[in-house]
Tab-separated table of C-alpha atoms in Angstrom:
chain	number	residue	atom	x	y	z
X	1	ASP	CA	-10.602	-7.377	22.098
X	2	ALA	CA	-7.117	-5.880	22.086
X	3	GLY	CA	-7.240	-5.012	18.427
X	4	VAL	CA	-4.406	-5.517	15.976
X	5	ILE	CA	-1.134	-5.536	17.884
X	6	GLN	CA	2.101	-4.465	16.257
X	7	SER	CA	5.593	-4.510	17.673
X	8	PRO	CA	7.817	-2.716	18.093
X	9	ARG	CA	6.134	0.719	18.045
X	10	HIS	CA	9.400	2.388	17.139
X	11	GLU	CA	12.540	0.986	15.594
X	12	VAL	CA	15.779	2.785	14.854
X	13	THR	CA	18.403	0.775	13.042
X	14	GLU	CA	21.537	1.290	11.044
X	15	MET	CA	21.656	0.860	7.316
X	16	GLY	CA	22.420	-2.729	6.364
X	17	GLN	CA	20.869	-4.265	9.449
X	18	GLU	CA	17.979	-6.710	9.396
X	19	VAL	CA	14.661	-5.429	10.685
X	20	THR	CA	11.684	-7.587	11.672
X	21	LEU	CA	8.250	-6.106	12.264
X	22	ARG	CA	5.585	-8.173	13.964
X	23	CYS	CA	1.815	-8.280	13.846
X	24	LYS	CA	-0.877	-10.123	15.754
X	25	PRO	CA	-4.227	-9.807	13.950
X	26	ILE	CA	-7.598	-9.799	15.655
X	27	SER	CA	-8.722	-13.307	16.542
X	28	GLY	CA	-11.074	-14.704	13.915
X	29	HIS	CA	-9.875	-12.386	11.162
X	30	ASN	CA	-8.620	-14.319	8.167
X	31	SER	CA	-7.303	-11.488	5.967
X	32	LEU	CA	-4.131	-9.605	6.834
X	33	PHE	CA	-2.523	-6.633	5.130
X	34	TRP	CA	0.852	-4.923	5.468
X	35	TYR	CA	0.944	-1.252	4.447
X	36	ARG	CA	3.715	1.321	4.353
X	37	GLN	CA	2.927	4.993	4.908
X	38	THR	CA	5.112	7.909	3.842
X	39	MET	CA	4.328	11.535	3.151
X	40	MET	CA	5.314	11.162	-0.480
X	41	ARG	CA	3.496	7.929	-1.342
X	42	GLY	CA	0.655	7.741	1.157
X	43	LEU	CA	-0.567	4.277	2.181
X	44	GLU	CA	0.991	1.628	-0.023
X	45	LEU	CA	-0.191	-1.965	0.153
X	46	LEU	CA	2.862	-4.201	0.419
X	47	ILE	CA	1.319	-7.640	0.748
X	48	TYR	CA	-2.035	-9.230	1.445
X	49	PHE	CA	-2.685	-12.636	3.037
X	50	ASN	CA	-5.892	-14.617	3.096
X	51	ASN	CA	-6.104	-17.655	5.371
X	52	ASN	CA	-2.338	-17.345	5.945
X	53	VAL	CA	-1.589	-17.586	2.214
X	54	PRO	CA	-0.036	-14.622	0.365
X	55	ILE	CA	-2.558	-13.553	-2.261
X	56	ASP	CA	-0.898	-10.457	-3.661
X	57	ASP	CA	2.681	-9.354	-2.997
X	58	SER	CA	2.972	-7.055	-5.992
X	59	GLY	CA	3.506	-4.104	-3.682
X	60	MET	CA	6.647	-5.493	-2.051
X	61	PRO	CA	9.331	-3.035	-3.189
X	62	GLU	CA	12.123	-5.486	-3.855
X	63	ASP	CA	13.759	-8.698	-2.720
X	64	ARG	CA	14.986	-7.063	0.448
X	65	PHE	CA	11.412	-7.266	1.745
X	66	SER	CA	9.782	-10.519	2.787
X	67	ALA	CA	6.650	-11.361	4.742
X	68	LYS	CA	5.406	-14.508	6.379
X	69	MET	CA	2.265	-15.656	8.106
X	70	PRO	CA	3.058	-19.003	9.753
X	71	ASN	CA	-0.323	-19.174	11.480
X	72	ALA	CA	-3.571	-17.269	11.837
X	73	SER	CA	-2.368	-15.231	14.782
X	74	PHE	CA	1.052	-13.993	13.692
X	75	SER	CA	2.757	-12.318	10.783
X	76	THR	CA	6.173	-10.783	10.208
X	77	LEU	CA	7.576	-8.301	7.727
X	78	LYS	CA	11.331	-8.499	7.332
X	79	ILE	CA	13.696	-6.063	5.642
X	80	GLN	CA	17.206	-7.307	4.980
X	81	PRO	CA	19.342	-5.329	4.454
X	82	SER	CA	17.598	-2.129	5.507
X	83	GLU	CA	18.222	1.183	3.729
X	84	PRO	CA	17.437	4.798	4.720
X	85	ARG	CA	14.690	4.949	2.070
X	86	ASP	CA	12.834	2.235	3.987
X	87	SER	CA	12.143	4.741	6.757
X	88	ALA	CA	8.367	4.949	7.103
X	89	VAL	CA	5.456	3.909	9.291
X	90	TYR	CA	4.465	0.310	8.661
X	91	PHE	CA	0.899	-0.724	9.406
X	92	CYS	CA	-0.645	-4.122	9.764
X	93	ALA	CA	-4.406	-4.499	9.298
X	94	SER	CA	-6.785	-7.425	9.531
X	95	ARG	CA	-10.365	-8.087	8.513
X	96	ARG	CA	-12.884	-10.887	8.731
X	97	GLY	CA	-13.498	-12.379	5.307
X	98	GLN	CA	-12.858	-10.588	2.038
X	99	GLY	CA	-16.141	-8.874	1.452
X	100	TYR	CA	-17.787	-5.772	2.741
X	101	THR	CA	-16.084	-5.807	6.103
X	102	GLU	CA	-14.042	-3.300	8.026
X	103	ALA	CA	-10.269	-3.583	8.069
X	104	PHE	CA	-8.835	-2.822	11.503
X	105	PHE	CA	-5.404	-1.248	11.678
X	106	GLY	CA	-2.730	-1.560	14.302
X	107	GLN	CA	-0.936	1.430	15.790
X	108	GLY	CA	1.919	1.060	13.342
X	109	THR	CA	5.674	0.695	13.634
X	110	ARG	CA	7.708	3.805	12.946
X	111	LEU	CA	10.943	2.637	11.324
X	112	THR	CA	13.946	4.894	11.020
X	113	VAL	CA	17.006	3.633	9.168
X	114	VAL	CA	20.089	5.789	9.690
S	1	GLN	CA	-6.424	-0.324	-12.910
S	2	GLN	CA	-5.914	-0.850	-9.203
S	3	GLN	CA	-5.369	2.842	-8.520
S	4	VAL	CA	-7.624	5.102	-6.538
S	5	LYS	CA	-6.968	8.808	-7.082
S	6	GLN	CA	-7.855	11.237	-4.312
S	7	SER	CA	-8.062	15.019	-4.203
S	8	PRO	CA	-7.311	17.496	-2.793
S	9	GLN	CA	-4.075	16.674	-0.968
S	10	SER	CA	-4.949	19.172	1.736
S	11	LEU	CA	-8.035	21.127	2.706
S	12	ILE	CA	-8.616	23.986	5.115
S	13	VAL	CA	-12.161	24.688	6.253
S	14	GLN	CA	-13.697	27.011	8.793
S	15	LYS	CA	-15.693	25.566	11.661
S	16	GLY	CA	-19.242	24.958	10.537
S	17	GLY	CA	-18.305	24.710	6.874
S	18	ILE	CA	-18.585	21.779	4.492
S	19	SER	CA	-15.542	19.647	3.704
S	20	ILE	CA	-15.555	17.756	0.411
S	21	ILE	CA	-12.997	15.148	-0.611
S	22	ASN	CA	-13.133	13.410	-3.963
S	23	CYS	CA	-11.939	10.048	-5.262
S	24	ALA	CA	-11.905	8.407	-8.662
S	25	TYR	CA	-11.231	4.842	-9.678
S	26	GLU	CA	-10.728	2.928	-12.915
S	27	ASN	CA	-11.502	-0.686	-12.126
S	28	THR	CA	-15.224	-1.315	-12.572
S	29	ALA	CA	-14.867	-4.544	-10.598
S	30	PHE	CA	-14.495	-2.557	-7.382
S	31	ASP	CA	-17.642	-2.993	-5.314
S	32	TYR	CA	-16.812	-1.708	-1.847
S	33	PHE	CA	-15.746	1.863	-1.128
S	34	PRO	CA	-14.800	2.752	2.459
S	35	TRP	CA	-13.459	5.993	3.878
S	36	TYR	CA	-10.905	5.892	6.656
S	37	GLN	CA	-9.946	8.601	9.138
S	38	GLN	CA	-6.489	8.832	10.646
S	39	PHE	CA	-5.339	10.949	13.573
S	40	PRO	CA	-1.635	11.656	14.180
S	41	GLY	CA	0.181	8.703	15.705
S	42	LYS	CA	-2.726	6.347	15.108
S	43	GLY	CA	-3.684	3.813	12.494
S	44	PRO	CA	-6.521	4.585	10.067
S	45	ALA	CA	-10.019	3.723	11.293
S	46	LEU	CA	-13.167	3.108	9.262
S	47	LEU	CA	-15.427	6.146	9.079
S	48	ILE	CA	-18.133	5.171	6.598
S	49	ALA	CA	-18.465	2.849	3.606
S	50	ILE	CA	-20.701	2.405	0.573
S	51	ARG	CA	-21.498	-0.233	-1.997
S	52	PRO	CA	-22.282	0.722	-5.614
S	53	ASP	CA	-25.928	-0.319	-5.424
S	54	VAL	CA	-26.737	2.982	-3.694
S	55	SER	CA	-25.849	6.540	-4.694
S	56	GLU	CA	-25.601	8.022	-1.223
S	57	LYS	CA	-25.027	6.963	2.355
S	58	LYS	CA	-25.279	9.232	5.352
S	59	GLU	CA	-24.074	8.695	8.903
S	60	GLY	CA	-24.462	11.731	11.096
S	61	ARG	CA	-22.470	14.594	9.606
S	62	PHE	CA	-20.675	12.315	7.145
S	63	THR	CA	-22.099	11.487	3.708
S	64	ILE	CA	-20.690	9.453	0.840
S	65	SER	CA	-21.932	10.331	-2.628
S	66	PHE	CA	-21.337	7.685	-5.289
S	67	ASN	CA	-21.480	8.136	-9.072
S	68	LYS	CA	-21.084	4.746	-10.683
S	69	SER	CA	-21.126	5.963	-14.292
S	70	ALA	CA	-18.395	8.510	-13.601
S	71	LYS	CA	-16.472	6.082	-11.392
S	72	GLN	CA	-16.229	8.705	-8.690
S	73	PHE	CA	-17.181	8.965	-5.063
S	74	SER	CA	-16.842	11.693	-2.502
S	75	LEU	CA	-16.972	12.331	1.226
S	76	HIS	CA	-18.908	15.309	2.527
S	77	ILE	CA	-18.460	16.465	6.110
S	78	MET	CA	-21.233	18.819	7.138
S	79	ASP	CA	-20.818	21.344	9.938
S	80	SER	CA	-17.089	20.590	10.090
S	81	GLN	CA	-15.555	20.745	13.571
S	82	PRO	CA	-11.955	21.216	14.754
S	83	GLY	CA	-12.098	17.629	16.045
S	84	ASP	CA	-12.566	16.482	12.445
S	85	SER	CA	-9.025	17.640	11.663
S	86	ALA	CA	-7.308	14.470	10.476
S	87	THR	CA	-6.122	12.681	7.358
S	88	TYR	CA	-8.868	11.068	5.311
S	89	PHE	CA	-8.337	8.160	2.942
S	90	CYS	CA	-10.716	6.740	0.401
S	91	ALA	CA	-10.302	3.102	-0.542
S	92	ALA	CA	-11.721	0.461	-2.835
S	93	SER	CA	-11.831	-3.284	-3.031
S	94	MET	CA	-13.423	-6.169	-4.867
S	95	ALA	CA	-15.469	-8.294	-2.517
S	96	ALA	CA	-15.646	-11.306	-4.802
S	97	GLY	CA	-14.033	-12.747	-7.880
S	98	GLY	CA	-10.718	-12.145	-9.588
S	99	THR	CA	-7.223	-12.665	-8.311
S	100	SER	CA	-7.266	-9.520	-6.205
S	101	TYR	CA	-10.540	-10.013	-4.368
S	102	GLY	CA	-10.454	-8.648	-0.859
S	103	LYS	CA	-7.442	-6.435	-1.602
S	104	LEU	CA	-7.974	-2.965	-0.130
S	105	THR	CA	-6.372	-0.151	-2.134
S	106	PHE	CA	-6.139	3.365	-0.692
S	107	GLY	CA	-6.065	6.827	-2.205
S	108	GLN	CA	-3.210	9.207	-1.400
S	109	GLY	CA	-4.991	10.838	1.521
S	110	THR	CA	-6.298	14.337	2.279
S	111	ILE	CA	-5.102	16.337	5.262
S	112	LEU	CA	-8.125	18.218	6.594
S	113	THR	CA	-7.689	21.172	8.912
S	114	VAL	CA	-10.771	22.759	10.457
S	115	HIS	CA	-10.132	26.175	11.945
S	116	PRO	CA	-12.153	27.238	14.994
């Protein structure tokens, strides 16, 4: 199994540009999480999907952020327009079920907005 | 109520020593408490997890101690090694029931450095 695959690994963009981060969860996993990691705030949960449906998006910072999961094998996190304060490492994670199961993380996307 | 508070922020231990990281939670509906380990440039990976029906779980040098009445749990790393140097995160989730079931909430993380 290739694990959770995120792309791109690194993204540098100018303020105001649209940024799209992509995630392919592990096959058979029906829960998907998007996290943002910064030194100041640690690992923040942005949004959580179960069976492709957003269950909790209370962590999405503002309307500039949106996430979709059109099918069980793909999810996107979009920032439009991007701002320097969005610079962080964004992780996608997936797990089988919602119970006492391990969440597997991707390698992350390091986003830098200049 | 969804918060998980972790301490200390950083920890320096000598090789062979014991590393202890603590976490506290408020929501009594949490019923799954994993610890994740993260190395630089990598995503977090599950280290060990516990459910509240037991007070302790041990896997090799890693032990979780759980105090349900105090709503606290801790990670103990015995005989700490330089290879254990990483960031450690505690987490909590509700496995069933409620609108946030399955949601995995992390503590702030602890940067552990083990000196040789």
